[in-house]
mmCIF file of C-alpha atoms in Angstrom:
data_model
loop_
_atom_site.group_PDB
_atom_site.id
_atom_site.type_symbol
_atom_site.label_atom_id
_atom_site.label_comp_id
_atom_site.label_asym_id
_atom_site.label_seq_id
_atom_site.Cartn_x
_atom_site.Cartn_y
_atom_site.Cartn_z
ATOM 1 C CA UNK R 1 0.000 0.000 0.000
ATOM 2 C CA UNK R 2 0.798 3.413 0.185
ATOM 3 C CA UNK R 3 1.716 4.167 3.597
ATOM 4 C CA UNK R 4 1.759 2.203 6.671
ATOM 5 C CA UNK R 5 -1.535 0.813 8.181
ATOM 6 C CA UNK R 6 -2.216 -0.373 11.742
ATOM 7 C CA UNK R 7 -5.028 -2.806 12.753
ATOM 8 C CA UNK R 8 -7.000 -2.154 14.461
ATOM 9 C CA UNK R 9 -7.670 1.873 15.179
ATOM 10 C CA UNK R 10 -9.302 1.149 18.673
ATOM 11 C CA UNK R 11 -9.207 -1.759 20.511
ATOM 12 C CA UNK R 12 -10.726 -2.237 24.232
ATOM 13 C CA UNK R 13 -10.217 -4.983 25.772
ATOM 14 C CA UNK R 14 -10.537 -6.581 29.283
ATOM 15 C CA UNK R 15 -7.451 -6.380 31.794
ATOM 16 C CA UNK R 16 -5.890 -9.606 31.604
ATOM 17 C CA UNK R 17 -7.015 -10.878 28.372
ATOM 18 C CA UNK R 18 -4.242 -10.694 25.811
ATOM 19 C CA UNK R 19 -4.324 -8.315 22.703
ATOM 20 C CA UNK R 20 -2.406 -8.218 19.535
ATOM 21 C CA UNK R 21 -1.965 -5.259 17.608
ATOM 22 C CA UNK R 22 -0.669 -5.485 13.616
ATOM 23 C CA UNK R 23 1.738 -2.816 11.400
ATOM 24 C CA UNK R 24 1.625 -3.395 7.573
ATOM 25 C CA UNK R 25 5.212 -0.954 6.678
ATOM 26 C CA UNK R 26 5.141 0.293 3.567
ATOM 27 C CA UNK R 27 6.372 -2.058 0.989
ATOM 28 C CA UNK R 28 10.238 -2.727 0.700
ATOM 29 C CA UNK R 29 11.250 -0.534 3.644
ATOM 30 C CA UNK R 30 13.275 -2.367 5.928
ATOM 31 C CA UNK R 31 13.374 -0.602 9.239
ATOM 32 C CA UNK R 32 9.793 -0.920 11.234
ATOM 33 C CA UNK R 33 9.524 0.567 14.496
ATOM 34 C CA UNK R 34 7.043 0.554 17.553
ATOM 35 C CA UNK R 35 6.353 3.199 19.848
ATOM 36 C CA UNK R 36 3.610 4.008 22.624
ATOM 37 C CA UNK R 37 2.455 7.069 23.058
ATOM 38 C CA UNK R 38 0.041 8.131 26.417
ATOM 39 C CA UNK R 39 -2.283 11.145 26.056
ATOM 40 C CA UNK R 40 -0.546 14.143 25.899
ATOM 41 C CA UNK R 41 2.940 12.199 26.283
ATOM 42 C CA UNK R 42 5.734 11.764 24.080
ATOM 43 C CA UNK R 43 6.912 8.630 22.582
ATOM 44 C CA UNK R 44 8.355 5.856 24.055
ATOM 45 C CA UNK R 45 10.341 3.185 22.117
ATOM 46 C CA UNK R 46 8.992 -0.180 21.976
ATOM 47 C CA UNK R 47 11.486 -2.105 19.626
ATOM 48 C CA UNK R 48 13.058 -2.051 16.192
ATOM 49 C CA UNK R 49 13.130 -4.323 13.915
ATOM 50 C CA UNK R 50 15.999 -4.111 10.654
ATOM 51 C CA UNK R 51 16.066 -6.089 7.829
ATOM 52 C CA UNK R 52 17.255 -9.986 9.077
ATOM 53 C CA UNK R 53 18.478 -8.388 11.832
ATOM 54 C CA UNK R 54 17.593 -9.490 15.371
ATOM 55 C CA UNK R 55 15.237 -7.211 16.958
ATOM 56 C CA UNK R 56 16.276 -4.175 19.196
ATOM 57 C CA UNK R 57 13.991 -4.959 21.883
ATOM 58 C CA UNK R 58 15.440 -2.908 24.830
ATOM 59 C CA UNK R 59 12.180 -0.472 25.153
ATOM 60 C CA UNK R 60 9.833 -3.499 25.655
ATOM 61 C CA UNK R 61 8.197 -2.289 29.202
ATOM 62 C CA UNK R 62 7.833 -5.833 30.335
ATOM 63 C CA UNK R 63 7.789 -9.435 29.765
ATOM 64 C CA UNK R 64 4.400 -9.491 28.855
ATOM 65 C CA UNK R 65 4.877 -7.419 25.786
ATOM 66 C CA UNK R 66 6.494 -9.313 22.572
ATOM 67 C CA UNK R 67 6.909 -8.484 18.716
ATOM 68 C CA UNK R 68 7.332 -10.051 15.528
ATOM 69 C CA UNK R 69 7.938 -9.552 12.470
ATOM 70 C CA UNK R 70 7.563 -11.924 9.875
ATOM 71 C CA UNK R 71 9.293 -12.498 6.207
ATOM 72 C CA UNK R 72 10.677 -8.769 6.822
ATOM 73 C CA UNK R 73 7.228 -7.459 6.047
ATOM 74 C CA UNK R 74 4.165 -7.433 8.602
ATOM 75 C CA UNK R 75 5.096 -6.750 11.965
ATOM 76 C CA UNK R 76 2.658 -8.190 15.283
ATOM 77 C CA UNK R 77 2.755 -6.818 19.060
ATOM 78 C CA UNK R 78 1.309 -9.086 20.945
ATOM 79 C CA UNK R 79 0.411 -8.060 24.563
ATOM 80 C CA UNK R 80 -0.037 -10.609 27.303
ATOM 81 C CA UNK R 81 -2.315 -10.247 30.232
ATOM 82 C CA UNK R 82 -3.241 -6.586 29.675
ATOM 83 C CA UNK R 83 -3.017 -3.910 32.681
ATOM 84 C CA UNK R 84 -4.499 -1.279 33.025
ATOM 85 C CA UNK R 85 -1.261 0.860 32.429
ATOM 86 C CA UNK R 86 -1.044 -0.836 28.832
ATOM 87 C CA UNK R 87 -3.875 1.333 27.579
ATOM 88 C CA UNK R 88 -2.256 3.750 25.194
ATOM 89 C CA UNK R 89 -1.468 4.479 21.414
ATOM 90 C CA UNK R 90 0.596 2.226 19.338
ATOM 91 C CA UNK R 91 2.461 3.377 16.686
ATOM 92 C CA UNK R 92 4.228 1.683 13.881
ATOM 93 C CA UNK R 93 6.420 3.162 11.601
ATOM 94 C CA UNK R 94 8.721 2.171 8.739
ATOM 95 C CA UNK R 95 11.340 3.027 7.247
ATOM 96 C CA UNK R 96 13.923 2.426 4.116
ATOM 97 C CA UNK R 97 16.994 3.107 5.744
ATOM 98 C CA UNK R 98 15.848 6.805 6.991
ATOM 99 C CA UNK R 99 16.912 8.283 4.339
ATOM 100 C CA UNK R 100 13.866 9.900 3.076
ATOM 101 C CA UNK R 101 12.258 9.958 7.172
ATOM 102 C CA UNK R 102 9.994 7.485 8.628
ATOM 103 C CA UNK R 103 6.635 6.753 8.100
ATOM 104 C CA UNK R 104 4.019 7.069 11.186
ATOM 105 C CA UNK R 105 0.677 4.558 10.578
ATOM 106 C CA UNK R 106 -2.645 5.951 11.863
ATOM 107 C CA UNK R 107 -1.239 4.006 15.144
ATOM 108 C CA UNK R 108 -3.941 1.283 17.529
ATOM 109 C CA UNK R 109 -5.738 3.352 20.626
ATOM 110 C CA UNK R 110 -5.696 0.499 23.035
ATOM 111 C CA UNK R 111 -8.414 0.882 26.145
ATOM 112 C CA UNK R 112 -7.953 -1.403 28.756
ATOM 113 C CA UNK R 113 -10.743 -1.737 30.979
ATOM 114 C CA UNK Q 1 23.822 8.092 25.534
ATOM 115 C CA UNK Q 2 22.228 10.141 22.645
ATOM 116 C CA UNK Q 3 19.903 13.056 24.339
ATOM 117 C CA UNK Q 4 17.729 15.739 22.393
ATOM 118 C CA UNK Q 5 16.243 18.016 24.062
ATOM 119 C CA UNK Q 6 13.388 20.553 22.643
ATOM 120 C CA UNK Q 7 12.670 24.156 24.071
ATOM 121 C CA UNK Q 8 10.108 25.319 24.335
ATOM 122 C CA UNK Q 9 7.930 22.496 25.374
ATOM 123 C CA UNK Q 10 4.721 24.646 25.466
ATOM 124 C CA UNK Q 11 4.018 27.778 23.265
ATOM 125 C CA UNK Q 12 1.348 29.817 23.197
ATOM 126 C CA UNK Q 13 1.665 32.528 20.402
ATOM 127 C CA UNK Q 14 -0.196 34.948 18.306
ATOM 128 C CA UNK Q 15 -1.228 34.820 14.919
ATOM 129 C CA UNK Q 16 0.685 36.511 12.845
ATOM 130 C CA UNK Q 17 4.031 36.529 14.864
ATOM 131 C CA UNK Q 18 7.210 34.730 14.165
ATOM 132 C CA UNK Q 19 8.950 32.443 17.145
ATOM 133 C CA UNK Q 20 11.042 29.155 17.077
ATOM 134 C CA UNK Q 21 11.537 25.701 18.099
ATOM 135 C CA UNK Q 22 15.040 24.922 19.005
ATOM 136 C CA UNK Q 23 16.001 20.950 18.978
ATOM 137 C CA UNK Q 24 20.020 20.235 20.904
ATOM 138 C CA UNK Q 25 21.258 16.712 20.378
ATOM 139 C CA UNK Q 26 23.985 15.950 22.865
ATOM 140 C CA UNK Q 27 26.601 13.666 19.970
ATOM 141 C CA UNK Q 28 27.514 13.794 16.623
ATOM 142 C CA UNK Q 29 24.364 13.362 13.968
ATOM 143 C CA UNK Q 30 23.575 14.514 10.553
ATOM 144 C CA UNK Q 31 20.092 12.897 9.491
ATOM 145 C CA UNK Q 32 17.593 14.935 11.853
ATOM 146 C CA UNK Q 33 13.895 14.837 11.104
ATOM 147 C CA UNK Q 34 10.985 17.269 12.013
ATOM 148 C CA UNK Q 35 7.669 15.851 12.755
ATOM 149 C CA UNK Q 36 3.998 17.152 13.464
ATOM 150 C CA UNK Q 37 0.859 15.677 15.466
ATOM 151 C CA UNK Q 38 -2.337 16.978 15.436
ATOM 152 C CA UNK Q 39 -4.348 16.090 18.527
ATOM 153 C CA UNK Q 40 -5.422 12.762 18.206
ATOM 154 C CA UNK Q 41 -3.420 11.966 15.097
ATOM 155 C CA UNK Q 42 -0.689 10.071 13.901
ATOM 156 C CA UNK Q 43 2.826 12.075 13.132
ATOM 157 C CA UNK Q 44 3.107 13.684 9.517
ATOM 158 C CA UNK Q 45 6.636 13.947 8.204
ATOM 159 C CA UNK Q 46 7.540 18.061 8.028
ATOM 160 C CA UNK Q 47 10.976 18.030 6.830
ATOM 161 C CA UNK Q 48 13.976 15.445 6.354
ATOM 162 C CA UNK Q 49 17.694 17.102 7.139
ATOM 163 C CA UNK Q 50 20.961 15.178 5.972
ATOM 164 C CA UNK Q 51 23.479 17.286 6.127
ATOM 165 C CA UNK Q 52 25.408 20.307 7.850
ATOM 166 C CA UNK Q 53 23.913 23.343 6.357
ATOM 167 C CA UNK Q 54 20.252 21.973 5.085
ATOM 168 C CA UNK Q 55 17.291 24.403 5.351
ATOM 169 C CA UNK Q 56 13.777 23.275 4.316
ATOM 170 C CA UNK Q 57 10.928 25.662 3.750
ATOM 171 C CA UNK Q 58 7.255 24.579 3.334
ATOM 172 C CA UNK Q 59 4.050 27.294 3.666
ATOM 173 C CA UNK Q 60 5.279 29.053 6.999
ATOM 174 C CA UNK Q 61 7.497 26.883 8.414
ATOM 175 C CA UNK Q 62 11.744 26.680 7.461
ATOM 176 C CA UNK Q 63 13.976 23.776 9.260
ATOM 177 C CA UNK Q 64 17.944 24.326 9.481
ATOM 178 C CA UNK Q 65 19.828 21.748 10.809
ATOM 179 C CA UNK Q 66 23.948 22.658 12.225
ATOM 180 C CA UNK Q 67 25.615 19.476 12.993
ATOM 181 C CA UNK Q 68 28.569 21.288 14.235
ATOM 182 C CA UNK Q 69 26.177 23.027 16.983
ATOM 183 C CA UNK Q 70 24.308 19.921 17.125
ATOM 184 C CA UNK Q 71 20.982 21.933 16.864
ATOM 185 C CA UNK Q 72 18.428 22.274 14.525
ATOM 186 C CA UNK Q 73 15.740 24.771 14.329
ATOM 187 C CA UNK Q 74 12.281 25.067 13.653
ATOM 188 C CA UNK Q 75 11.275 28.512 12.265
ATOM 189 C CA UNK Q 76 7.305 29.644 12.425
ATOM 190 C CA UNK Q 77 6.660 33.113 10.327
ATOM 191 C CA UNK Q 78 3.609 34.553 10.280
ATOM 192 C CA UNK Q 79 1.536 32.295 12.632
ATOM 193 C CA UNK Q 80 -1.604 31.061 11.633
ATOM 194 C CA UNK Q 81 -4.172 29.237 13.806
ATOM 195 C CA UNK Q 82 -3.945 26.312 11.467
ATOM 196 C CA UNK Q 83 -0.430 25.235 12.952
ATOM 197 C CA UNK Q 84 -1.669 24.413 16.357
ATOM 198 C CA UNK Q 85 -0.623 21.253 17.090
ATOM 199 C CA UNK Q 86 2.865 19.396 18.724
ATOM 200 C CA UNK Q 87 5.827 19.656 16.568
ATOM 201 C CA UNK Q 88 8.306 16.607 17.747
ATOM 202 C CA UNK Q 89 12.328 16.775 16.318
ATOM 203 C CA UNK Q 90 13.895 13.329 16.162
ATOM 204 C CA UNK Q 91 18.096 12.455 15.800
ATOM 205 C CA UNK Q 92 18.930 9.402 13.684
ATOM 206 C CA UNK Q 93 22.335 7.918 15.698
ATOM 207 C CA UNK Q 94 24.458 5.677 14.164
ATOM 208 C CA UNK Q 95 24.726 2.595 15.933
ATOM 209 C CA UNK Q 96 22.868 3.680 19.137
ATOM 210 C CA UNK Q 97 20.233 2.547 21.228
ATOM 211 C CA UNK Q 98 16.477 2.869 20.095
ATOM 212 C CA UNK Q 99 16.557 1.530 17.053
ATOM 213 C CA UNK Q 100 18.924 4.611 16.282
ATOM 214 C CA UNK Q 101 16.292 7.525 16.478
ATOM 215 C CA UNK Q 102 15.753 9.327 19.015
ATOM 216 C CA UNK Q 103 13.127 11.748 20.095
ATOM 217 C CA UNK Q 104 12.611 14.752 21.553
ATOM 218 C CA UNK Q 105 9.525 15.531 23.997
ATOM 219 C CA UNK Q 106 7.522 17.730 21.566
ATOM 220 C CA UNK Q 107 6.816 21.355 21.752
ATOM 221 C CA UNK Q 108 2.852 22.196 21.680
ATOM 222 C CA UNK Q 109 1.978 25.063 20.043
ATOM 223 C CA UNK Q 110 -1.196 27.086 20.261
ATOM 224 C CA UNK Q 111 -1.277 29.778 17.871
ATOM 225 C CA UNK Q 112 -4.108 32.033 19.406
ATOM 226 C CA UNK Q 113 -6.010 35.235 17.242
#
């Protein structure tokens, strides 16, 4: 596609239950990123993903949050037993080496309730 | 460890005045990107800088990036209420943490009549 889409825009969910959350980059770019932003809050890293590369996963909060990303193309975060603290805005965005900037999808407003 | 730092964080100006955004990065970078977020929105891609030296001009708004001061700046002429929104600066570091790109905290700007 043309730009980078995130599935779905809003998701609430119950605390505890387990959510995943999907990036489509745009095609051929091989840096994808995740970030979570809280209202009125900057962005905080997730992880990075490059190419075959293993994944920079040094922002992951906790143990209960996990990413994928599979045959370099569509990326997954997958969060396990969902607090309350998890609800936020997820944002995926891709890249083709930065050098013509990074691409923001719409992003996934997570509730948890 | 890579910081940027934005000032101001909050702005409140007048329409038709001119004011800027100043971004400091604390190590060497030359790939420095300029990002805007509406409320509730994603972030759009303003303006990419890779080298000493660039300056980027769209509508009302010019970008300059100085690797040897390690700052880039955001320039606003002529405010108009239409460029309300948070304006985030973010340093691409080679071989860093973070999947190399770094953030600053955003500078909110509410251009009032």
């Amino acid at each position: 596609g043309a730009g980078v889409s995130q599935s779905p825009s809003n998701k609430v969910t119950e605390k505890g239950k387990d959510v995943e959350l999907r990036c489509d980059p745009i095609s051929g770019h091989t840096a994808l990123y995740w970030y979570r932003q809280s209202l009125g809050q900057g962005l905080e890293f997730l992880i990075y993903f490059q190419g075959n590369s293993a994944p920079d996963k040094s922002g992951l909060p906790s143990d209960r949050f996990s990413a994928e990303r599979t045959g370099g193309s569509v990326s997954t975060l997958t969060i396990q037993r969902t607090q309350q603290e998890d609800s936020a805005v997820y944002l995926c965005a891709s890249s083709l080496q930065g050098l013509y900037g990074y691409t923001f999808g719409s992003g996934t407003r997570l509730t948890v309730v | 460890e890579l910081k940027v730092e934005q000032n101001p964080l909050f702005l409140s100006m007048q329409e038709g005045k001119n004011y800027t955004i100043y971004c400091n990065y604390s190590t060497t970078s030359d790939r420095l990107y300029w990002y805007r977020q509406d409320p509730g929105k994603s972030l759009e891609s303003l303006f990419v800088l890779l080298s000493n030296g660039a300056v980027k001009q769209e509508g009302r708004l010019m970008a300059s990036l100085d690797t040897k001061a390690r700052l880039s700046t955001l320039h606003i002429t002529a405010a108009v209420h239409d460029l309300s929104a948070t304006y985030f600066c973010a340093v691409y570091l080679y071989g860093g943490s973070q999947g190399n790109l770094i953030f600053g905290k955003g500078t909110k700007l509410s251009v009032k009549p």
